[in-house]
PDB file of C-alpha atoms and ligand atoms in Angstrom:
ATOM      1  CA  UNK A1460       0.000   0.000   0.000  1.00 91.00           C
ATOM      2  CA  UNK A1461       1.486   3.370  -0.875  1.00 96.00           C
ATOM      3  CA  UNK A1462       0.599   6.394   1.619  1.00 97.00           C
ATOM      4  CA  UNK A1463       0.893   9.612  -0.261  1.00 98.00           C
ATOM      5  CA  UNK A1464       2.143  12.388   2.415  1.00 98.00           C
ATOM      6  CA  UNK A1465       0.880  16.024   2.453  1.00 98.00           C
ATOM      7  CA  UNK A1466       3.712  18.672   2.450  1.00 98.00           C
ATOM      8  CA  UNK A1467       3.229  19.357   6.371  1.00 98.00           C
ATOM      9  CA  UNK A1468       3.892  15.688   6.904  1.00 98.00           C
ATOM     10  CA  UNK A1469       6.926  15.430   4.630  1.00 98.00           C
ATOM     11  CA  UNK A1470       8.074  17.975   7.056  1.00 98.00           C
ATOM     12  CA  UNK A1471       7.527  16.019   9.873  1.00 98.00           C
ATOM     13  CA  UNK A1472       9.449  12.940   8.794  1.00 98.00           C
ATOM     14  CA  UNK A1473      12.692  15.642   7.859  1.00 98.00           C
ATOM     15  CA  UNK A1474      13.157  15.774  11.469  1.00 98.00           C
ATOM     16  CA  UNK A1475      12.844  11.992  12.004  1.00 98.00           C
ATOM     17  CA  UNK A1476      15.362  11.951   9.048  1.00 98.00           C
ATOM     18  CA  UNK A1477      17.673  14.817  11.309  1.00 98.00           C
ATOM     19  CA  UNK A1478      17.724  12.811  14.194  1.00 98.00           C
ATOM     20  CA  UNK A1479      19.067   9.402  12.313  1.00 99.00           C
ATOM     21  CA  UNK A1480      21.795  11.659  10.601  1.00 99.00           C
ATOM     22  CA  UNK A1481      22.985  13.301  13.945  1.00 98.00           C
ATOM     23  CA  UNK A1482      22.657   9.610  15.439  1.00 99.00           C
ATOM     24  CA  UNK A1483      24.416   8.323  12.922  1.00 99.00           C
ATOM     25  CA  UNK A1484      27.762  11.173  13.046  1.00 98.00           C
ATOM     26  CA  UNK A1485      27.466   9.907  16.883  1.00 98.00           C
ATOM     27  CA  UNK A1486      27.964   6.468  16.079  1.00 98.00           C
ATOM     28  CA  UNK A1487      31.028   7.580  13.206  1.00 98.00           C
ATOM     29  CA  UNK A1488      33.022   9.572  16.161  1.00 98.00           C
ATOM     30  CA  UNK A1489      33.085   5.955  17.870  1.00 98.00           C
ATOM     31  CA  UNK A1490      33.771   3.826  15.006  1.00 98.00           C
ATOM     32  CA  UNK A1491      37.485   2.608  15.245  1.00 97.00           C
ATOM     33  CA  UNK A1492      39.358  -0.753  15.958  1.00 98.00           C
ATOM     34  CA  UNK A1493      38.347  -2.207  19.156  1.00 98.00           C
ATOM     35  CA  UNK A1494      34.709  -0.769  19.545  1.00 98.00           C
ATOM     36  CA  UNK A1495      31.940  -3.202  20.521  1.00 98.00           C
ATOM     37  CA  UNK A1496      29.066  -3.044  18.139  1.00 98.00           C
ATOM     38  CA  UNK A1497      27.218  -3.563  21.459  1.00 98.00           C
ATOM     39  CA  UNK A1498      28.493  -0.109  22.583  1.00 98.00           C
ATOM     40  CA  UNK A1499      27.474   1.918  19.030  1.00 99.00           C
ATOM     41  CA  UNK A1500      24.202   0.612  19.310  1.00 99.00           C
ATOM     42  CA  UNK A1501      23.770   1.617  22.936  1.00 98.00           C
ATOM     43  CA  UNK A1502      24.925   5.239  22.524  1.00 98.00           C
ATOM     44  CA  UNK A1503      22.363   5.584  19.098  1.00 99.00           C
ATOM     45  CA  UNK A1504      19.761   4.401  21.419  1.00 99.00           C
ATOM     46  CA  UNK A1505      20.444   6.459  24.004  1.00 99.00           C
ATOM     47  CA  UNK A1506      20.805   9.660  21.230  1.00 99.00           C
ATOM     48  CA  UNK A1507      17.519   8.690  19.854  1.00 99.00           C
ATOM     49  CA  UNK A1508      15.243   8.746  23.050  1.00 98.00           C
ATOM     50  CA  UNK A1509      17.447  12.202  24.251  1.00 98.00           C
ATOM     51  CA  UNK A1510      15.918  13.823  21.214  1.00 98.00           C
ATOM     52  CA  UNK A1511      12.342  12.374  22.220  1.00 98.00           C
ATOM     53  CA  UNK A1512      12.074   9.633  19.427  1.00 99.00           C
ATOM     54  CA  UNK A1513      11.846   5.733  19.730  1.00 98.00           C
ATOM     55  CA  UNK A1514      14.198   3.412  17.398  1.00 98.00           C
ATOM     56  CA  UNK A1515      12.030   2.019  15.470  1.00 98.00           C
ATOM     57  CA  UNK A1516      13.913  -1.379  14.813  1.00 98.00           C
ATOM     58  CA  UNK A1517      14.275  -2.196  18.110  1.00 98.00           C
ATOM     59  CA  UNK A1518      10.760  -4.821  18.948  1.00 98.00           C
ATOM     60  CA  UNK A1519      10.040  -4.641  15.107  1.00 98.00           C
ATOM     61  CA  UNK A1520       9.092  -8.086  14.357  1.00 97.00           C
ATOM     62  CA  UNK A1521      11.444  -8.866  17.156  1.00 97.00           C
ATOM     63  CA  UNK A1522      14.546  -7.320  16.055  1.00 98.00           C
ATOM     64  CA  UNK A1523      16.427  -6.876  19.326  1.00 98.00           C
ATOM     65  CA  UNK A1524      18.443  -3.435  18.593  1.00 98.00           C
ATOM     66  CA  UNK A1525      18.329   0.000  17.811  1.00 99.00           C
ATOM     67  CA  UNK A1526      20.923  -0.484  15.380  1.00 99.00           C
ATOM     68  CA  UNK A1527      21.268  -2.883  12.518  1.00 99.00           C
ATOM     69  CA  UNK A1528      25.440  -3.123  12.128  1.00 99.00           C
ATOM     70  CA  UNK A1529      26.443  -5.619   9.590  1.00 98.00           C
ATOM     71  CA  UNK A1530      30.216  -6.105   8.953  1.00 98.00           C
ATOM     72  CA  UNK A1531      31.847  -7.295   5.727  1.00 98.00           C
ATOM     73  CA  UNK A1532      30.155  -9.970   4.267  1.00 98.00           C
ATOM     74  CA  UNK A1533      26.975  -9.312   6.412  1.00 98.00           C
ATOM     75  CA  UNK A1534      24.697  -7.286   3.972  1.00 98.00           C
ATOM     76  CA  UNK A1535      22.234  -6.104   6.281  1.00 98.00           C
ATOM     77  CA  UNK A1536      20.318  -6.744   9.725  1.00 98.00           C
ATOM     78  CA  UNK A1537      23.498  -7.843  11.720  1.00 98.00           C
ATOM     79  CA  UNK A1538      22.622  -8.058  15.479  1.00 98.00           C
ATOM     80  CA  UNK A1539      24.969  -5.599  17.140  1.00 98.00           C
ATOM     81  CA  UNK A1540      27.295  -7.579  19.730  1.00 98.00           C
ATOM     82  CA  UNK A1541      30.519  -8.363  21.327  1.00 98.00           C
ATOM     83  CA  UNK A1542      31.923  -8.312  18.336  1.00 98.00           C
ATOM     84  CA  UNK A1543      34.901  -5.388  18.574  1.00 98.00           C
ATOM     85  CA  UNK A1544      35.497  -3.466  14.866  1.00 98.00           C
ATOM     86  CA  UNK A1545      38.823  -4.299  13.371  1.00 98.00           C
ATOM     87  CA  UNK A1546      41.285  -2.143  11.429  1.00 98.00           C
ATOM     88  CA  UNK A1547      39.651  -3.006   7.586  1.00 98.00           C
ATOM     89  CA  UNK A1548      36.740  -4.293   8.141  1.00 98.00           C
ATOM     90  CA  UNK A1549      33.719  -2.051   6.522  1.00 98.00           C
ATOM     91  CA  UNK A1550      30.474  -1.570   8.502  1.00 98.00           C
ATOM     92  CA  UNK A1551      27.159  -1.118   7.628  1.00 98.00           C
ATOM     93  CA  UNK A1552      25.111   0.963  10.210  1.00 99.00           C
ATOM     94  CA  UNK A1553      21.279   1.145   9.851  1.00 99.00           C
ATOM     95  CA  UNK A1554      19.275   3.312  11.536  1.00 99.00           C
ATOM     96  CA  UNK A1555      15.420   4.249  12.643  1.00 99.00           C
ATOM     97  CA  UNK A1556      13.693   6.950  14.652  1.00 99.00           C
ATOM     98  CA  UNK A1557      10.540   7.182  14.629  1.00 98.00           C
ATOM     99  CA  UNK A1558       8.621  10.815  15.819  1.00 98.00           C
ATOM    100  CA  UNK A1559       5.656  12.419  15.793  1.00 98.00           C
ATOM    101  CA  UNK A1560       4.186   9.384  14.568  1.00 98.00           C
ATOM    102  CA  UNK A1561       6.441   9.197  11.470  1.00 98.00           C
ATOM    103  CA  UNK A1562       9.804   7.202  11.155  1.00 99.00           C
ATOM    104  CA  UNK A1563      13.161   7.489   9.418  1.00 99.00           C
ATOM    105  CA  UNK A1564      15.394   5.069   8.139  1.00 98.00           C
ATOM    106  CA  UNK A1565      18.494   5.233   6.356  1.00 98.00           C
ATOM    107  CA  UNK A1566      22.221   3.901   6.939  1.00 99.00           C
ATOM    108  CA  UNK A1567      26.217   4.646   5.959  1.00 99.00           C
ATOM    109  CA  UNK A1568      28.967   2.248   5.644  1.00 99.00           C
ATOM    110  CA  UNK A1569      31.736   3.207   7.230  1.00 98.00           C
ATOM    111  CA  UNK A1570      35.198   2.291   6.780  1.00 98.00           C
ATOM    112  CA  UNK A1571      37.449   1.018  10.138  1.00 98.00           C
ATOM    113  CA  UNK A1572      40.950   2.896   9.862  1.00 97.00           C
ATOM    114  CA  UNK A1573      42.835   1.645   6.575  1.00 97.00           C
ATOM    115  CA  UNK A1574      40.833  -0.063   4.011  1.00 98.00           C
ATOM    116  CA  UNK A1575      41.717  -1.748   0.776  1.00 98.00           C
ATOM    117  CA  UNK A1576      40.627  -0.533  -2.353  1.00 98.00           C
ATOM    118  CA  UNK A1577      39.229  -3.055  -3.876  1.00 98.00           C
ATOM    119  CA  UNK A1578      36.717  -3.083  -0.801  1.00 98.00           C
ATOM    120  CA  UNK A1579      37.165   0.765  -0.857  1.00 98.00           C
ATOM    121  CA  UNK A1580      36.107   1.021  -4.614  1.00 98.00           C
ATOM    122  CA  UNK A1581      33.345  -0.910  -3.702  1.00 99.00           C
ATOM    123  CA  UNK A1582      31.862   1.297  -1.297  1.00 98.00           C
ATOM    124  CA  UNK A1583      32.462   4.467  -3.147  1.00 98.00           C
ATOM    125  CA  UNK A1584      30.582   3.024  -6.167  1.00 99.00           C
ATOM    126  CA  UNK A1585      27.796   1.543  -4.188  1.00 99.00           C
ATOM    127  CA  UNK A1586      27.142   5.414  -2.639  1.00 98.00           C
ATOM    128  CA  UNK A1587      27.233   6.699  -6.005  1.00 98.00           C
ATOM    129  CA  UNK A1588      25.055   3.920  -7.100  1.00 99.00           C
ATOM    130  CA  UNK A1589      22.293   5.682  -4.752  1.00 99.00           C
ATOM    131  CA  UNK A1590      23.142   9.042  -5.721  1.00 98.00           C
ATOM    132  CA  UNK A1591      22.152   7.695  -9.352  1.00 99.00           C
ATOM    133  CA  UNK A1592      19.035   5.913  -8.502  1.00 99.00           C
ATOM    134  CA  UNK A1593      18.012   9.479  -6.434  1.00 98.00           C
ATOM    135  CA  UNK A1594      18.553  11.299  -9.904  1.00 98.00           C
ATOM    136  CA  UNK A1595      15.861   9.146 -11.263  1.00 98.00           C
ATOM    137  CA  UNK A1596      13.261   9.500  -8.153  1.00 98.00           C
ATOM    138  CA  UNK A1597      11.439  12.163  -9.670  1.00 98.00           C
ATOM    139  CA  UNK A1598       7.915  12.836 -10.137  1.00 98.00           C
ATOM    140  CA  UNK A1599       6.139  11.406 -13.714  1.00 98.00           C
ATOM    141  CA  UNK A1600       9.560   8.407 -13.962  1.00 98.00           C
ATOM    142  CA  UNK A1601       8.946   4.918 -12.386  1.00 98.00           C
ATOM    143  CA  UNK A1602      10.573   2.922  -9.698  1.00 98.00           C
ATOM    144  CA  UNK A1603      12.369   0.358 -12.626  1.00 98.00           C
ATOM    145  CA  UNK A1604      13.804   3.623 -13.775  1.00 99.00           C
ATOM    146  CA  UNK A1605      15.595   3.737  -9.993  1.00 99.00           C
ATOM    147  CA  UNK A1606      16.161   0.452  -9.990  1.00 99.00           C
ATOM    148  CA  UNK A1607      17.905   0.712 -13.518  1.00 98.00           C
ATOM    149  CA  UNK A1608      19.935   2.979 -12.579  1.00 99.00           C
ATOM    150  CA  UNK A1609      21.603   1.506 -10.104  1.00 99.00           C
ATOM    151  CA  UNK A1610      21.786  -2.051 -11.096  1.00 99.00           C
ATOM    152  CA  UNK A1611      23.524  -0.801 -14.285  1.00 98.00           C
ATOM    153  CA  UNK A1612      25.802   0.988 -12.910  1.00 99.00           C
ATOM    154  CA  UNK A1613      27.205  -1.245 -10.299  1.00 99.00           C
ATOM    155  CA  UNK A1614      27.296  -4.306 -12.969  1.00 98.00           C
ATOM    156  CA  UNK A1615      29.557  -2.359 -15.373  1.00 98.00           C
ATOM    157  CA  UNK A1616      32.182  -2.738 -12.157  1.00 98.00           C
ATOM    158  CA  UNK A1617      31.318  -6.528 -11.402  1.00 98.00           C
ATOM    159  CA  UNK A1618      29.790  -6.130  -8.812  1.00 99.00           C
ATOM    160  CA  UNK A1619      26.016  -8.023  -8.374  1.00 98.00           C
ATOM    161  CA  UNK A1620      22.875  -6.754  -6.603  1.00 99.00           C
ATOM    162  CA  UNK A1621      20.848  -8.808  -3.557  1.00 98.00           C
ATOM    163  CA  UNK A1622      17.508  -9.433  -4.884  1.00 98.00           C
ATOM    164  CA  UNK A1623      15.748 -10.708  -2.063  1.00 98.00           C
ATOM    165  CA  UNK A1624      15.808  -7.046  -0.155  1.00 98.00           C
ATOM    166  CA  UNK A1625      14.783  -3.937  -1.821  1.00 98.00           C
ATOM    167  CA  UNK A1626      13.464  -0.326  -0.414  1.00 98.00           C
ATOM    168  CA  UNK A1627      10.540   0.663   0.246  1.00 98.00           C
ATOM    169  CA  UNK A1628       7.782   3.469   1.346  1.00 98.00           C
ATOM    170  CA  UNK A1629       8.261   5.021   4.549  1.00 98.00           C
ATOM    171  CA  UNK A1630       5.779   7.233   6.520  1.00 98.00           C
ATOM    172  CA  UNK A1631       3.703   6.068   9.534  1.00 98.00           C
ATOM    173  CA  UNK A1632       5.081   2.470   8.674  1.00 98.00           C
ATOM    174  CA  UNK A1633       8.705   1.436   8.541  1.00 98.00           C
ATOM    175  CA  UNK A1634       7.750  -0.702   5.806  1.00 98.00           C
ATOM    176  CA  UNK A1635       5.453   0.504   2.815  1.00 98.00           C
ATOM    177  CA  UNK A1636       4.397   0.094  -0.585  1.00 98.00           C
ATOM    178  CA  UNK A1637       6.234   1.298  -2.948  1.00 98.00           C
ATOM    179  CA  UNK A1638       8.882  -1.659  -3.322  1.00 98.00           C
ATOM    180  CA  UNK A1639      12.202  -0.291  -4.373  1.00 98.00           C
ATOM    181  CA  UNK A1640      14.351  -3.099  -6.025  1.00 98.00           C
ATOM    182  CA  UNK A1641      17.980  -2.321  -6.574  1.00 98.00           C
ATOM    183  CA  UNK A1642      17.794  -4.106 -10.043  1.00 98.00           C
ATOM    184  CA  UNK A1643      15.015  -3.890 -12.796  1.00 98.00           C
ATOM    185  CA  UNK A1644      14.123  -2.628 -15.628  1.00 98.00           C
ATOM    186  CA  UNK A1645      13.971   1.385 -17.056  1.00 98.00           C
ATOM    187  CA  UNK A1646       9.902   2.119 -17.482  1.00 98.00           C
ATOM    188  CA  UNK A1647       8.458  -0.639 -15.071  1.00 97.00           C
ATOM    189  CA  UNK A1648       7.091  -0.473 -11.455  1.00 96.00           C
ATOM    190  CA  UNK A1649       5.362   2.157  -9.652  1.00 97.00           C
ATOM    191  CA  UNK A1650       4.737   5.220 -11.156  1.00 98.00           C
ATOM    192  CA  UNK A1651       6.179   7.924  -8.857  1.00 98.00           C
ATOM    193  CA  UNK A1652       4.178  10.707  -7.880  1.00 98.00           C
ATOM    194  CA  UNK A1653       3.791  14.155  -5.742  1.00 98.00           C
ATOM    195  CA  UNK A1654       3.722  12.858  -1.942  1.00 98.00           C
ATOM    196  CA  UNK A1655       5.759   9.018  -2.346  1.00 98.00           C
ATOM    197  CA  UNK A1656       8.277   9.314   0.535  1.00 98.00           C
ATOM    198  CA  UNK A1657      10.355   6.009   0.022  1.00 98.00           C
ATOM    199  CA  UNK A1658      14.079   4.430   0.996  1.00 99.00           C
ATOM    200  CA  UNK A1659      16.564   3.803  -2.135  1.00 99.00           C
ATOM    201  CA  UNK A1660      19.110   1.376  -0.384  1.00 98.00           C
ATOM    202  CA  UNK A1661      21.370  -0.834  -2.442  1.00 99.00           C
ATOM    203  CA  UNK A1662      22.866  -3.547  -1.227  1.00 99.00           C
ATOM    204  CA  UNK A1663      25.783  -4.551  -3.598  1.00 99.00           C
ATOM    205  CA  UNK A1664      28.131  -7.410  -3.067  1.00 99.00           C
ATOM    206  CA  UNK A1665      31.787  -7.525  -4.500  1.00 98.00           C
ATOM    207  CA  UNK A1666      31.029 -11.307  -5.412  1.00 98.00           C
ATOM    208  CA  UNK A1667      28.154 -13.345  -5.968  1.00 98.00           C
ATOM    209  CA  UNK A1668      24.454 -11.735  -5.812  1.00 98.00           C
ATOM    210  CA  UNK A1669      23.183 -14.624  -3.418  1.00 98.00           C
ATOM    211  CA  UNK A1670      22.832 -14.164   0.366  1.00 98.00           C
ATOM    212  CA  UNK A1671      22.219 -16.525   3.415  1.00 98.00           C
ATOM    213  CA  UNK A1672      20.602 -15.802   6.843  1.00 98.00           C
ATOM    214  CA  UNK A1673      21.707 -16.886   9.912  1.00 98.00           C
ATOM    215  CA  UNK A1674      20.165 -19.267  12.433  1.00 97.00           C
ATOM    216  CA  UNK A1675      19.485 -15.709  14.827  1.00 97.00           C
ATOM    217  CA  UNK A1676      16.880 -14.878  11.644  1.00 98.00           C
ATOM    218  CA  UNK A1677      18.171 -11.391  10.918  1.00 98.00           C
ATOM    219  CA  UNK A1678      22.134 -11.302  10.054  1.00 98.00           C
ATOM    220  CA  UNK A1679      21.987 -11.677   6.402  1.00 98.00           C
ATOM    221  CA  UNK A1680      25.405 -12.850   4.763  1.00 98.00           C
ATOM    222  CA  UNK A1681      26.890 -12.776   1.375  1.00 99.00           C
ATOM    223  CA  UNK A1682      26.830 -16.396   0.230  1.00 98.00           C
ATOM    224  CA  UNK A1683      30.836 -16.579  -1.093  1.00 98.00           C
ATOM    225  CA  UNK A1684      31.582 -14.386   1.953  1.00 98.00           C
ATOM    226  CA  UNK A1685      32.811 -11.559   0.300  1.00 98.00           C
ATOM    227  CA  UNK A1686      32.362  -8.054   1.540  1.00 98.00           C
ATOM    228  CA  UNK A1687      29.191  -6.043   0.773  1.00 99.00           C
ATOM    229  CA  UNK A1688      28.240  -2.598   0.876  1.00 99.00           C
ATOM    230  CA  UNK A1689      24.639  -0.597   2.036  1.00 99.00           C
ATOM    231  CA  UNK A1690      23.999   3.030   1.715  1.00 99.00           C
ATOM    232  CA  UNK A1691      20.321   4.038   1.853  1.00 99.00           C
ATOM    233  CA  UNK A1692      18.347   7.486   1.436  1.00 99.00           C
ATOM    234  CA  UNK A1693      14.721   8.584   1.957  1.00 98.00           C
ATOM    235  CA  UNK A1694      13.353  10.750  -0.664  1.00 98.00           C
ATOM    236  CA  UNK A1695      10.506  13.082  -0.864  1.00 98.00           C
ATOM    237  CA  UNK A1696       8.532  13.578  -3.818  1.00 98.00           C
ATOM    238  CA  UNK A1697       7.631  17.376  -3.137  1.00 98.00           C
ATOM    239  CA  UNK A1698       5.251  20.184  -4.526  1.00 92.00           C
ATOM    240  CA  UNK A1699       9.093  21.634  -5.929  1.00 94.00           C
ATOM    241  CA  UNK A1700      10.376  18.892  -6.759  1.00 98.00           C
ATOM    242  CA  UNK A1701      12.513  15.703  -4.781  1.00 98.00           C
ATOM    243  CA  UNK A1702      13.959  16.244  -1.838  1.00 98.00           C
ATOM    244  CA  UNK A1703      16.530  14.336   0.304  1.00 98.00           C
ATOM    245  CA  UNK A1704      15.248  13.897   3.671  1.00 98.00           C
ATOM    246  CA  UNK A1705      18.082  12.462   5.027  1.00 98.00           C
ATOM    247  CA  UNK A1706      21.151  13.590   4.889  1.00 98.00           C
ATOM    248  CA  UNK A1707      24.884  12.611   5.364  1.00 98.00           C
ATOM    249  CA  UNK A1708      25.857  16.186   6.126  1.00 98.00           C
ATOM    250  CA  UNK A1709      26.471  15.373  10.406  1.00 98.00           C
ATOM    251  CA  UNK A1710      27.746  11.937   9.237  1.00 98.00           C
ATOM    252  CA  UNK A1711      30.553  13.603   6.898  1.00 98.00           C
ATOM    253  CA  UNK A1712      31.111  16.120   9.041  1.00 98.00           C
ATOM    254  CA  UNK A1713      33.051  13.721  11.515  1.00 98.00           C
ATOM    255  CA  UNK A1714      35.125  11.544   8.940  1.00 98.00           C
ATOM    256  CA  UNK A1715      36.160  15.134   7.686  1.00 97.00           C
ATOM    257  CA  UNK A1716      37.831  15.693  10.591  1.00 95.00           C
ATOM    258  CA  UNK A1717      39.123  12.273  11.277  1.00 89.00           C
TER     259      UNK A1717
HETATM  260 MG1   MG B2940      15.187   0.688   4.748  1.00 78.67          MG
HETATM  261 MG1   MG B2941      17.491   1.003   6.762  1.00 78.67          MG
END
């Protein structure tokens, strides 16, 4: 089901969408070898509720954090634990707030101290992957035309695209219609219109496109074990045109100065 939002409401989910991005730059001044995930996920909670919103992962269909940090070859969902961040590894941190009765939801991966490029490359093009599919999120194109977009782009380097988790309409739901696959085809799918508020979040893996789930249920893994990459955005379809409601600004802020 897709919820068309009025212009007042689009406003209401930007500051949902400030408080992940200011969540998130507090989980980046953390992020270096020998942090717990336990930890990051403790200090975005306790962010979150400070600025009077609730995570809205945590309880959702039993998900047991505020965060979801997935490192290397975990694409998405990971469970943060005792695991302690190691100089190399990339990590994937998701995050939801939901206020005012709406919610946000959009992640970065971050890089842990000195990187290799191949894995590097693969992050960088996976961002820019987004930044593509956003170009295409306007008013009077289709969803396929997002999907396109991305999928295209990140093939030409090798790289494949998870099918079996897309984005998706945001709004008084964490999860709504329309469904934003990362692969498709240019014309097909929704037809976006004035008032769609939805998450654009490839998932690209540096090997094969197939994925496996743990026996916790959530951490989703790369089947060859090869690194992956996430970067998501929520984007408003406006009276002026589309509009990024979340932003990396807080985010780049801190690696800037790192
Ligand atoms: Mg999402
Ligand atoms: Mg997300």
């Amino acid at each position: 089901m897709i919820h068309l939002k009025t212009e007042r409401e689009i406003d209401i989910m930007k500051e949902s969408a400030s408080i992940v991005g200011r969540t998130l730059a507090e989980v980046a001044k953390l992020i270096k070898p020998g942090v717990r995930c336990k930890t990051l996920d403790s200090v975005a909670e306790t962010f979150i509720r400070d600025n009077g919103a609730v995570p809205s992962f945590k309880n959702y269909n039993g998900f047991p954090s505020t965060l979801c940090i997935s490192v290397n070859d975990v694409v998405v969902h990971g469970i943060p634990g005792q695991y302690e961040l190691h100089e190399g590894d990339i990590v994937s941190v998701d995050c939801g707030a939901k206020k005012n009765g709406f919610h946000a939801d959009y992640a970065y991966t971050f890089m842990v101290g000195h990187v290799s490029e191949e894995i590097r490359n693969l992050c960088q093009r996976t961002k820019q992957a987004l930044y593509l599919g956003i170009e295409q999120a306007v008013a009077g194109n289709r969803i396929g035309d997002v999907s396109h977009a991305i999928q295209s782009y990140v093939e030409s380097y090798g790289y494949s695209v998870v099918r079996e988790l897309i984005g998706h309409g945001v709004g008084r739901n964490l999860h709504e219609g329309p469904d934003v696959p990362n692969y498709g085809v240019k014309g097909s799918g929704a037809k976006i219109k004035k008032g769609m508020v939805f998450c654009i979040e490839p998932m690209i893996n540096l090997g094969v496109k197939n994925i496996n789930i743990d026996r916790d249920g959530w951490t989703t893994r790369t089947a060859d074990g090869l690194p992956s990459a996430h970067y998501e955005h929520m984007v408003a379809v406006r009276d002026n045109g589309t509009e990024l409601l979340s932003t990396y600004q807080y985010v780049e802020e801190v690696l800037n100065k790192q």
